[in-house]
Coordinates of C-alpha atoms and ligand atoms in Angstrom, one line a residue:
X1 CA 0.0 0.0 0.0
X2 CA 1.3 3.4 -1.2
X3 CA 0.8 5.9 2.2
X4 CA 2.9 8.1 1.0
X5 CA 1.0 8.6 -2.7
X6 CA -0.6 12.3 -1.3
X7 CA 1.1 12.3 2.2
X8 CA 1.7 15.4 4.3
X9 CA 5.1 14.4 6.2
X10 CA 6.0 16.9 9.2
X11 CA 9.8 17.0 9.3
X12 CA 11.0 16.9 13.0
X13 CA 14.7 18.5 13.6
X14 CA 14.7 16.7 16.8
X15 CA 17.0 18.6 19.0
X16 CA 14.7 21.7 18.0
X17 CA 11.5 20.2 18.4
X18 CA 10.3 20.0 22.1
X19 CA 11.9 19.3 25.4
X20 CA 9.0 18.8 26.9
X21 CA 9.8 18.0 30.7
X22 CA 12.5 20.9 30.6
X23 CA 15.7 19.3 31.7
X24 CA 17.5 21.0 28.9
X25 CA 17.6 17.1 27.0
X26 CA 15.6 17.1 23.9
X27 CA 15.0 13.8 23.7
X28 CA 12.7 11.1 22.3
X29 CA 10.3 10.9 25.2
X30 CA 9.3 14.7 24.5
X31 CA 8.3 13.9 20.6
X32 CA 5.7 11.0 22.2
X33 CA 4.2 14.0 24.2
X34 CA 3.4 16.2 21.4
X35 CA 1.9 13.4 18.9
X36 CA -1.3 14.6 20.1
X37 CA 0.0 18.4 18.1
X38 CA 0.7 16.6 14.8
X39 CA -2.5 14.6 14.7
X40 CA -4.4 17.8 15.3
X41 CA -2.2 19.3 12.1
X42 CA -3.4 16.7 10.1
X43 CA 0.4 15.1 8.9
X44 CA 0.2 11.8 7.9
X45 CA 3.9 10.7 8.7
X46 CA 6.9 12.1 10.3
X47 CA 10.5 12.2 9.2
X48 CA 12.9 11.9 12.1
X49 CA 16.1 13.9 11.4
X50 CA 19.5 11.9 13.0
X51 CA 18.9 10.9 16.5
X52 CA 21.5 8.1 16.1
X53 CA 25.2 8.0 18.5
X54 CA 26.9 10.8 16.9
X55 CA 29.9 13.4 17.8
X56 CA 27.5 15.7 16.9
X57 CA 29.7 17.8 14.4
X58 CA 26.9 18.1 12.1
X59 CA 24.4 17.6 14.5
X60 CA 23.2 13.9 13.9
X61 CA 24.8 13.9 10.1
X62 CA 27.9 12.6 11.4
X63 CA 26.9 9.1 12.3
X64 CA 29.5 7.0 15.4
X65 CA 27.2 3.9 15.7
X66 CA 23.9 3.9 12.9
X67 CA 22.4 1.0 15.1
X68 CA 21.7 3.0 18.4
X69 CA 20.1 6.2 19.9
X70 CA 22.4 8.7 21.1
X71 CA 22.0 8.7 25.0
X72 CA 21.3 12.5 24.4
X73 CA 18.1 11.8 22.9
X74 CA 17.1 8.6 24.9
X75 CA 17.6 4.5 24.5
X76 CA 16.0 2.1 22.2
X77 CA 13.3 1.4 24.6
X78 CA 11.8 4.8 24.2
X79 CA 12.4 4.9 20.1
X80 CA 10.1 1.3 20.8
X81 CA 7.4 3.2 22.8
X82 CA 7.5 6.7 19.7
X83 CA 7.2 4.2 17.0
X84 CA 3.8 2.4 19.4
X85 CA 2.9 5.9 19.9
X86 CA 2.7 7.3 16.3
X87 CA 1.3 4.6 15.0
X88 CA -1.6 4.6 17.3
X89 CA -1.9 8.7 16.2
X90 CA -2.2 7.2 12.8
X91 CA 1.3 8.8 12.1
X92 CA 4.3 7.1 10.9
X93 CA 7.9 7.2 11.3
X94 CA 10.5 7.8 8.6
X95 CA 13.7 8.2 10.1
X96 CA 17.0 9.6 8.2
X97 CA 19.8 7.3 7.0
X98 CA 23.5 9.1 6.4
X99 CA 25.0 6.2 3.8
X100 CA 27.7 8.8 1.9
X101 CA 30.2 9.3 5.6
X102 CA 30.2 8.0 8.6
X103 CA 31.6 9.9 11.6
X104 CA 34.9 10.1 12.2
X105 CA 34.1 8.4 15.9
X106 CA 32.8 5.6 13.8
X107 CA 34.7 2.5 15.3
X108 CA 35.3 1.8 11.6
X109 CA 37.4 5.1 11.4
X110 CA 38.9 5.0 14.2
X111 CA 40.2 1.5 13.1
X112 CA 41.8 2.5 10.1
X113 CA 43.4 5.1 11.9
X114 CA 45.4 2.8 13.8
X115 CA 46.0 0.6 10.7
X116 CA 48.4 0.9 8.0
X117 CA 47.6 1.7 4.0
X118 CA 46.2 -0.8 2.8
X119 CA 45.3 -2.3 5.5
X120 CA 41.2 -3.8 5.2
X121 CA 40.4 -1.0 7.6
X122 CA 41.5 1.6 5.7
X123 CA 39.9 -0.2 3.0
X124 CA 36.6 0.6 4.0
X125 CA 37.3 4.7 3.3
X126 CA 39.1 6.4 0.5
X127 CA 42.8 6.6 1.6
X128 CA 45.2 7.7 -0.9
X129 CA 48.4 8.5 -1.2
X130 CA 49.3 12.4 -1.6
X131 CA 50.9 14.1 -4.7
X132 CA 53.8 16.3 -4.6
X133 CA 56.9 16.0 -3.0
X134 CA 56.7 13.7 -0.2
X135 CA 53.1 13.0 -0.8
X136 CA 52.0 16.5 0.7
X137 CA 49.4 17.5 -1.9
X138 CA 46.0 16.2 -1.8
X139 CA 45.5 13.0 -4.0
X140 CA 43.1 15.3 -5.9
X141 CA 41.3 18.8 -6.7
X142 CA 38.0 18.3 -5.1
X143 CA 37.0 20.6 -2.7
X144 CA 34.4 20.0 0.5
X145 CA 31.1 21.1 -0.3
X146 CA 31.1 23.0 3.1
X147 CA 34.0 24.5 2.4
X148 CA 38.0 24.0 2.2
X149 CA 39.7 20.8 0.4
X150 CA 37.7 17.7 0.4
X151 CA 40.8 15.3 2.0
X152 CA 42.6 15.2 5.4
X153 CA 46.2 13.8 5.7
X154 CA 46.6 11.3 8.7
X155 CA 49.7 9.6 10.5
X156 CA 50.9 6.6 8.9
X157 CA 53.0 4.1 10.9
X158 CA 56.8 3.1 9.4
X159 CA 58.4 -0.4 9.3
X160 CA 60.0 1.1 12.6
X161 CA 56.3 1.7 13.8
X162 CA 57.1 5.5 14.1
X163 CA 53.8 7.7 12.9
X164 CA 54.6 10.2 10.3
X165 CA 52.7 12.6 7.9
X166 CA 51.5 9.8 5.1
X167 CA 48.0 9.2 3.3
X168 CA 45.2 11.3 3.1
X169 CA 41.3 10.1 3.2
X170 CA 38.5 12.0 1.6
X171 CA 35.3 14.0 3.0
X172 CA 32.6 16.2 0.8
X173 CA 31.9 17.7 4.2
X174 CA 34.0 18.0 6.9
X175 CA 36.3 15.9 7.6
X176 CA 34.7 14.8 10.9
X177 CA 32.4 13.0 8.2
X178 CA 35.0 10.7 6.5
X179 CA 33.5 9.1 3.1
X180 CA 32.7 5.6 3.1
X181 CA 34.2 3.7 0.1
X182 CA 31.4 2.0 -1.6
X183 CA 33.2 -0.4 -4.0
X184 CA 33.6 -2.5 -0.5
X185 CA 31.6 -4.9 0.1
X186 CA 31.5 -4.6 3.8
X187 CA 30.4 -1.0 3.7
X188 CA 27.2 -3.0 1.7
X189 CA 26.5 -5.5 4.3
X190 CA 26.5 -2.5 7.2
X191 CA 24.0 -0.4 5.5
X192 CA 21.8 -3.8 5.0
X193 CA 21.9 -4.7 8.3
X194 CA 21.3 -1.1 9.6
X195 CA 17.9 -1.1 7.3
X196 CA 16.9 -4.0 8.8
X197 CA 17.4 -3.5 12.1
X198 CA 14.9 0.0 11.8
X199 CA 12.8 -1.9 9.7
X200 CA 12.4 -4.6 12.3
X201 CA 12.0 -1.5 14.9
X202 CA 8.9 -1.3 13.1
X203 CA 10.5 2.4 11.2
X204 CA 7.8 3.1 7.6
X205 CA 10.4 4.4 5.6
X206 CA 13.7 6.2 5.3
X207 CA 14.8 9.3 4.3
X208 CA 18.5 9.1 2.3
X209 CA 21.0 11.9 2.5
X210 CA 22.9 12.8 -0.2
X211 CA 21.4 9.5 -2.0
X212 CA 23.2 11.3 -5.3
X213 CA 26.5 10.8 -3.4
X214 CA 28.0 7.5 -2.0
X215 CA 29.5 6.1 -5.5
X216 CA 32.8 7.6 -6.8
X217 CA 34.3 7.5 -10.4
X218 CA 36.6 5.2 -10.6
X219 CA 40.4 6.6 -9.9
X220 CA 38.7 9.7 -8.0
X221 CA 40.1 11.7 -11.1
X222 CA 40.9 15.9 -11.1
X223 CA 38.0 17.6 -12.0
X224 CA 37.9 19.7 -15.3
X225 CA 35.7 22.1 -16.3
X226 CA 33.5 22.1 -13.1
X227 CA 30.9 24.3 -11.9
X228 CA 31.1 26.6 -8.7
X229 CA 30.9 24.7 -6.0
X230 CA 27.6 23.6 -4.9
X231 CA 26.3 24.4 -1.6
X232 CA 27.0 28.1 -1.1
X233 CA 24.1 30.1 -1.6
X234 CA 20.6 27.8 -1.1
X235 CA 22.3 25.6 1.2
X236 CA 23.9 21.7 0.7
X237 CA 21.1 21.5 -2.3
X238 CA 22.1 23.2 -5.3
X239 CA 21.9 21.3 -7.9
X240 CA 24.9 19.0 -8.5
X241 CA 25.1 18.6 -12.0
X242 CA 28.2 18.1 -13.5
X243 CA 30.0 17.0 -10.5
X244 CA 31.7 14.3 -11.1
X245 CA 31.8 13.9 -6.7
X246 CA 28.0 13.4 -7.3
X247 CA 25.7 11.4 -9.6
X248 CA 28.2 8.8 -10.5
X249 CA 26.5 5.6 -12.6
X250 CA 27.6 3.1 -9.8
X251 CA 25.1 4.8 -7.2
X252 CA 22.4 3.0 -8.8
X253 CA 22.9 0.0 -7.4
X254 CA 23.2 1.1 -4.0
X255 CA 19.5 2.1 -4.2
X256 CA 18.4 -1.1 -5.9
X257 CA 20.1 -3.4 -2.8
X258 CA 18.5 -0.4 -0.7
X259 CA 15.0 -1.7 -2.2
X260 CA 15.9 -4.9 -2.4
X261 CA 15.7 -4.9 1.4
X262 CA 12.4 -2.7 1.3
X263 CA 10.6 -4.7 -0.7
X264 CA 11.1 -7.8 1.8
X265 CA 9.0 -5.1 4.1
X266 CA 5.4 -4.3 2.3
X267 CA 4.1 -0.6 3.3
X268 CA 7.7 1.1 3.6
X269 CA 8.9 4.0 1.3
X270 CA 12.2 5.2 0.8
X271 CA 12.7 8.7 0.1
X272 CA 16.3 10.2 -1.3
X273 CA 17.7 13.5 -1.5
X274 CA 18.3 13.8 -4.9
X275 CA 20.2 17.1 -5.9
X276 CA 19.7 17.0 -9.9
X277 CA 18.5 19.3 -12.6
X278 CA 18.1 17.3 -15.3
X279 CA 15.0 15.5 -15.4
X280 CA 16.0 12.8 -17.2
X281 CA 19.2 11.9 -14.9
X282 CA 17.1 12.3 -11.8
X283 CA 14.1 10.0 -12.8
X284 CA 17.0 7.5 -12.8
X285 CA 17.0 7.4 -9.3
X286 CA 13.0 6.6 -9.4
X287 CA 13.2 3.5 -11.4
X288 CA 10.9 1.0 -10.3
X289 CA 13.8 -1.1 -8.5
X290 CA 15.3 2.0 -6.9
X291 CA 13.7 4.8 -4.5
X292 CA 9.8 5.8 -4.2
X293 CA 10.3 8.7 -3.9
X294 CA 13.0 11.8 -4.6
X295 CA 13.2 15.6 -3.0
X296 CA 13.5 17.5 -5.3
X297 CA 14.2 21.1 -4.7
X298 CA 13.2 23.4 -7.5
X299 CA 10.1 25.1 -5.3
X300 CA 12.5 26.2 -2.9
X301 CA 15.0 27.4 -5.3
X302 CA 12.3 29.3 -7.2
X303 CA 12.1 33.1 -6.1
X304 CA 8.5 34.2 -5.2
X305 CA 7.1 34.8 -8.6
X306 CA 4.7 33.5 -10.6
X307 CA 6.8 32.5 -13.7
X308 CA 9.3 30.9 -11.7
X309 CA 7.2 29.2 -9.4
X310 CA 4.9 28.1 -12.6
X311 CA 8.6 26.5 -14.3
X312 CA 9.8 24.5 -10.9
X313 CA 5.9 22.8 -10.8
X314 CA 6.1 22.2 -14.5
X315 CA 9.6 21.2 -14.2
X316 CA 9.2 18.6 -11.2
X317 CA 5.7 17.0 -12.4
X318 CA 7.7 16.4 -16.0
X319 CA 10.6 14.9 -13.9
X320 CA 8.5 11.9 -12.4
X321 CA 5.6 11.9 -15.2
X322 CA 7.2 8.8 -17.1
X323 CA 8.4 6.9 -14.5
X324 CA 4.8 7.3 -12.7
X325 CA 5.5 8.1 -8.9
X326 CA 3.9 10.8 -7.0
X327 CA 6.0 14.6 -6.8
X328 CA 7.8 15.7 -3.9
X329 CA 7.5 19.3 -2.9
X330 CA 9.9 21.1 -0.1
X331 CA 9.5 25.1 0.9
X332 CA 11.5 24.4 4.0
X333 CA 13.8 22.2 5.9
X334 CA 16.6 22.3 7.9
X335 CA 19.2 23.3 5.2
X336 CA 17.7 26.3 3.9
X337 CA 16.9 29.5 5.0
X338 CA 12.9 29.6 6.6
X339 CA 10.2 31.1 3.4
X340 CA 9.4 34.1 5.5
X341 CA 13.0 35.5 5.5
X342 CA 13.9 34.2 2.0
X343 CA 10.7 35.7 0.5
X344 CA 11.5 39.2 2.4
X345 CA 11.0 38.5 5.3
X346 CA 8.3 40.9 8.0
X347 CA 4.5 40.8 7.1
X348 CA 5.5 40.8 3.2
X349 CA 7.9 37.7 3.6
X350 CA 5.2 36.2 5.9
X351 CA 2.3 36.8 3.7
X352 CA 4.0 35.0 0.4
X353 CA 4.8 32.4 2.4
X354 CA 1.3 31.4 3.7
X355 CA 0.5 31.9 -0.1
X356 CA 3.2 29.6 -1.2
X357 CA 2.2 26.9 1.4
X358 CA -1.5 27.1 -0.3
X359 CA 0.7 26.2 -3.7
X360 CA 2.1 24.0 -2.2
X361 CA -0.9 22.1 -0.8
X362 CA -2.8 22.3 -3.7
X363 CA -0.4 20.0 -5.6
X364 CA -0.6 16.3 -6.4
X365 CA 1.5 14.1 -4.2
X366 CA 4.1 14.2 -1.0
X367 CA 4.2 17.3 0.7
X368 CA 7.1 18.1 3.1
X369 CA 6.4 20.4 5.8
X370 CA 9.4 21.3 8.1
X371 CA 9.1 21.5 11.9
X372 CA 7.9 25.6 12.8
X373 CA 6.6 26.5 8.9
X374 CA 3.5 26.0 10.2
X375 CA 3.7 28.6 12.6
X376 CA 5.6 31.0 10.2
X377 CA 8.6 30.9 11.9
X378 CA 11.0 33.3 10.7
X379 CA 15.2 32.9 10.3
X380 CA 17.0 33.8 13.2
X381 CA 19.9 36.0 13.4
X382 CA 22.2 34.4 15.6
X383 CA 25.3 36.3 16.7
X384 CA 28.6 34.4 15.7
X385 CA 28.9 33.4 19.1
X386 CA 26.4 31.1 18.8
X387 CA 26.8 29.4 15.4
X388 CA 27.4 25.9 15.5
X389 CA 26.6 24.5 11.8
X390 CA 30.4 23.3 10.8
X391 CA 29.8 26.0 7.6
X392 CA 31.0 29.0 9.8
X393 CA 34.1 27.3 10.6
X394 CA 35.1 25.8 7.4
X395 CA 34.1 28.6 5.1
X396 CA 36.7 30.6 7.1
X397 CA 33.4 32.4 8.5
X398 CA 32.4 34.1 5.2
X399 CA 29.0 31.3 5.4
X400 CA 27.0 31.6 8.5
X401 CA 25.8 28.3 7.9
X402 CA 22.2 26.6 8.5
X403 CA 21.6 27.6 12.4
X404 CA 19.3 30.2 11.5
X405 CA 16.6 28.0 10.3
X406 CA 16.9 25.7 13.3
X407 CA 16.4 28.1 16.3
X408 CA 13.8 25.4 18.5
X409 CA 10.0 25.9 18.0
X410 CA 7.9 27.7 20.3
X411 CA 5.1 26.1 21.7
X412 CA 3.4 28.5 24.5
X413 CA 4.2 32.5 25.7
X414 CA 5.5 33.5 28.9
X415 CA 9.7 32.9 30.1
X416 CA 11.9 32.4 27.3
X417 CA 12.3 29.3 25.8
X418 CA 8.5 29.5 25.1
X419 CA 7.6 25.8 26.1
X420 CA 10.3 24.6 24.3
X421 CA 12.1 24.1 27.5
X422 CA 12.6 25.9 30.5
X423 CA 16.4 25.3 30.6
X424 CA 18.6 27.1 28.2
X425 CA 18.0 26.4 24.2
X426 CA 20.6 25.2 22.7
X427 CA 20.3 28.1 20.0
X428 CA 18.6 31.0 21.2
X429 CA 14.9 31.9 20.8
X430 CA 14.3 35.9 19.7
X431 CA 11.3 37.5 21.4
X432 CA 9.5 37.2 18.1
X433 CA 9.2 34.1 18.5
X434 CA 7.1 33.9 21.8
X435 CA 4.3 35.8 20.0
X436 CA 4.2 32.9 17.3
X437 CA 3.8 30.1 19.8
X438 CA 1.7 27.1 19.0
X439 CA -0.7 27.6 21.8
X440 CA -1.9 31.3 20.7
X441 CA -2.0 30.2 17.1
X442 CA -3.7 27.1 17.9
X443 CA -6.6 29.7 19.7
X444 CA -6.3 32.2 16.3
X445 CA -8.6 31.7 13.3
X446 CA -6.0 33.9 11.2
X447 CA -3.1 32.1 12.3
X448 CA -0.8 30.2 9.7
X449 CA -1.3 27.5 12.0
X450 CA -5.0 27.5 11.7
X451 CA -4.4 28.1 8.1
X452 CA -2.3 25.0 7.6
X453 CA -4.3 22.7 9.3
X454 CA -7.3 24.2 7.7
X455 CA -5.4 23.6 4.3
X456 CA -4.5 20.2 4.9
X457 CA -7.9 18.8 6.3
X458 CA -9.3 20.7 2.7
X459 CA -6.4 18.2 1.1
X460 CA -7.7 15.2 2.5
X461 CA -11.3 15.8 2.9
X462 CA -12.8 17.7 -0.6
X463 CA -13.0 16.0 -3.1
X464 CA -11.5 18.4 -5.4
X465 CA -7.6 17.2 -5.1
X466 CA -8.3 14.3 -6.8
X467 CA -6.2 14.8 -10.1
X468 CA -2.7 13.8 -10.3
X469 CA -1.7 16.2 -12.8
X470 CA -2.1 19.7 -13.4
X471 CA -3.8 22.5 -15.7
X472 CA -3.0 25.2 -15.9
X473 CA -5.1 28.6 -16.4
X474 CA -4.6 32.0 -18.0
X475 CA -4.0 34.7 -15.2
X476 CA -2.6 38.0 -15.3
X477 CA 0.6 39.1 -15.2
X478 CA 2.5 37.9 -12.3
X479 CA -0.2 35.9 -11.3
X480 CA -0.7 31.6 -11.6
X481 CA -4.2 29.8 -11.9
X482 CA -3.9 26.3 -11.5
X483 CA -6.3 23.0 -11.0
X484 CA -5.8 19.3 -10.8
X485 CA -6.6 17.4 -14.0
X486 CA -10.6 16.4 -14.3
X487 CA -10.9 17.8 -10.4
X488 CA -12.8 21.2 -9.4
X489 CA -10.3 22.8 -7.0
X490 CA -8.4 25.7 -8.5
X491 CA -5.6 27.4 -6.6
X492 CA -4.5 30.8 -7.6
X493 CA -1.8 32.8 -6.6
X494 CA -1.2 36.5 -6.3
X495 CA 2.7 36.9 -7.0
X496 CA 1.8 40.8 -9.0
X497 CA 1.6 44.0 -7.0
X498 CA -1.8 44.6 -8.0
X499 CA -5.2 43.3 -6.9
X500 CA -6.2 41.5 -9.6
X501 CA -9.9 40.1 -10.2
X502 CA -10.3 35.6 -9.0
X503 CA -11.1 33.0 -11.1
X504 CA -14.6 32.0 -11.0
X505 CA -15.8 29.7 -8.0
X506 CA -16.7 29.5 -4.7
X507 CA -14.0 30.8 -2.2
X508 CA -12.8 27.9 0.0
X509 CA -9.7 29.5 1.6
X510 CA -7.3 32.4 1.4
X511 CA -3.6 33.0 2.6
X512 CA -4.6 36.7 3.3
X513 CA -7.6 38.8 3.3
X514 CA -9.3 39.8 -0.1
X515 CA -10.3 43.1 -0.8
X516 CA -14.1 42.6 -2.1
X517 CA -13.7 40.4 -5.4
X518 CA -10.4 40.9 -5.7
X519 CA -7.1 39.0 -4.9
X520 CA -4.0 41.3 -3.6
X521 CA -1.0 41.1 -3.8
X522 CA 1.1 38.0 -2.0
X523 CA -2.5 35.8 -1.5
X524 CA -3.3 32.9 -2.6
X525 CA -7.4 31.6 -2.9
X526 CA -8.3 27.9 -3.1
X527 CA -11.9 27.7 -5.0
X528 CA -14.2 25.4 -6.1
Ligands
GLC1 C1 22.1 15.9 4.3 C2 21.5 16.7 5.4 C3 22.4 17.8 5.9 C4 23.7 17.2 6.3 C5 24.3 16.4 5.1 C6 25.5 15.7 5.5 O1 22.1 16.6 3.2 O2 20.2 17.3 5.0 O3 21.9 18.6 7.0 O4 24.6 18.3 6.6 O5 23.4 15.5 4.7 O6 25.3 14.5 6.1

């Protein structure tokens, strides 16, 4: 059975989401407590970011044991009692997978530091021997994508078992996130046995990292001709395209051994993050042996206007049209900077992005909603002090990195920390954000809460987002019209600085208020 065909899944960031009983320890325990929130909001499944053992470099994404729960966040017992939980909300659990690196606590890593080259332990990462004089270039050009060269040059013991400057091993982030070498055939058997052990946890799916990473072209060759780095400006998803780092042929069977395993396990879905452009070299990845289901990220590259907006819809419905399985549509996560600030941020920014969240709703297929979007939540602008996303560091502090977008939610007024937890947060929370707390939006018709969760009961409940394509209408300039094929619900969108008149129909919602007949600027209507 295909859940996750029209599924609304509520992204937790878990050491942002709730502590709950307020010892400062955002653990699992305080997710159970708020299932009760995320029924109410109508999400059909969650998706766990990393709560696995981890040194916590890139918060989760650098992975020391993929088989456990970091004590920080609780033992497998209460993991057991979420996954009883959810289900009984009617909610499941996709939990993130990190198959390109493993920590650099990893016992694997720590083994091949202690081993020689070519030992079987380094054998498991991609150690190399430098170039230059006395080995003390990198074994090649590539560059991290968070910044700085993408290899680190260990200690290699001698025949007189002295440890000297000798091979270098290679990282795409930093190098607390060594890359796991994927021609190996153990680094295959550990991922198997780490999608079966979640899958016997009872876990409905995975999300997959950097599923366009993992393989390598053969002899890790110099890259020619390359384009900028990816990463800088929209975060660790620009598209990757032409880097030969990414996107390499040998991935693909990764993700069919990935199925292999899901298919023994009816009713789960694997989702990868898929960084491509090209339509045709991303439906790849969707082949029916492969994932379910890919991000893809062209709505929250597109700017707020109509044209652009109408080009990453068009452009993501062509990419999965011929291989048949549902679109995947992303305004937020924990990446990227929040809609309200990228949009403009103050009642403009927050305005487009209750419009683009009506867009977004009204479209056929997966919708991905990130923890705090609901409540409009707003970038934070951390002093440097405070940043901890490894960015800041390795960009030599010219990237202030991702922490902006993953200040902890707010769930009721009063003492800072707003019900998030009355111990320190570990990023802190602006004033702002105790006047957009879940508890006064949750009492406040005009709240983007009360919007969202009005939005996505309409999704599930009327009978007008049947279609599972798209037509579009004529609209003015600036403007989009658009309805799902052979259904009655048309969404239209106000991207001009002028009211302009709405399509015909009965009014079933609206981002903002309308001015008589007439749509302004930065609204989006829903009618039947
Ligand atoms: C994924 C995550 C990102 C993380 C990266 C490295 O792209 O979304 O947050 O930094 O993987 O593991």
């Amino acid at each position: 059975m295909q859940w996750w065909r029209d599924a609304v899944v509520y992204q937790i960031y878990v050491r942002s989401f709730s502590d709950y009983y307020g010892d400062g320890i955002v653990d699992l325990q305080c997710i159970r407590a708020r299932l009760g929130y995320l029924e109410l909001l109508g999400a059909d499944a969650l998706w766990l970011s990393p709560f696995f053992t981890s040194a916590m470099v890139d918060h989760g994404y650098d992975v020391a044991d993929p088989r456990s729960v970091d004590p920080v966040f609780g033992d497998m017992d209460t993991f057991d009692g979420l996954i009883a939980d959810a289900h009984e909300h009617g909610l499941r659990v996709t939990i993130d997978l990190v198959p390109n690196h493993t920590s650099s606590e990893y016992e694997w890593f720590r083994a091949a530091l202690e081993s020689s080259p070519g030992s079987p332990e380094r054998a498991r990462y991609h150690f190399r021997g430098g170039r230059g004089p006395d080995g003390a270039e990198p074994p090649n050009n590539w560059t991290s994508i968070v910044g700085g060269p993408a290899w680190t040059r260990v200690q290699d013991p001698d025949s007189d078992g002295e440890w000297n400057p000798g091979e270098w091993y290679l990282h795409l982030l930093t190098p607390d996130q060594p890359d796991v070498n994927w021609t190996n055939p153990e680094v295959w058997a550990d991922l198997e046995k780490t999608l079966r052990f979640w899958l016997d946890h009872g876990v409905d799916g995975f999300r997959i990292g950097i599923a366009d990473g993992m393989s390598k072209p053969e002899g890790l060759p110099d890259i020619e001709d390359c384009p900028e780095d990816a990463g800088a400006a929209i975060g660790l998803f620009a598209p990757v395209d032409g880097h030969p780092r990414f996107d390499d042929a040998g991935v693909h069977d990764i993700h069919r051994m990935i199925r292999a395993v899901l298919d023994h396990y009816p009713g789960r879905m694997v989702v990868g993050e898929v960084r491509i452009g090209d339509s045709e070299r991303f439906a790849r990845y969707l082949r029916p042996d492969e994932l379910h289901l890919a991000f893809n990220f062209r709505l929250v590259q597109a700017p707020f206007d109509a044209d652009a907006v109408r080009t990453a819809i068009e452009q993501s419905l062509a990419a999965v049209e011929e291989v048949g399985v549902p679109p995947t549509w992303t305004l937020s996560n924990h990446d990227v900077s929040r809609p309200v600030t990228r949009y403009g941020g103050g009642p403009p920014g927050r305005a487009r992005a209750r419009a683009m969240v009506l867009v977004e709703l009204a479209l056929p297929g997966v919708v991905y909603l990130f923890n705090g979007e609901e409540l409009g939540l707003p970038d934070v602008e951390l002093p440097d002090a405070v940043l901890q996303d490894p960015q800041w560091e390795r960009s030599g502090h010219t990237e202030r990195g991702r922490d902006g977008c993953r200040v902890p939610v707010p769930w009721e007024g009063g003492a800072p920390g707003y019900g998030f937890t009355s111990s320190q947060p570990w990023l802190p929370m602006p004033p702002e954000y105790g006047r957009l707390t879940v508890a006064d939006q949750l009492e406040d018709t005009a709240s983007t809460l009360s919007l969202i969760r009005r939005a996505v009961e309409l999704r599930k409940t009327h009978p007008g987002f049947d279609g599972r394509s798209v037509e579009w209408f004529g609209a003015p300039a600036g403007c989009l019209a658009f309805r799902r094929t052979g259904s009655t619900l048309v969404c239209a969108l106000n991207a001009s600085p002028n009211l302009v008149p709405l399509p015909p129909g009965e009014v079933l919602l609206v981002s903002g208020p309308l001015k008589g007949d007439l749509l302004p600027p930065d609204t989006a209507a829903w009618l039947a």
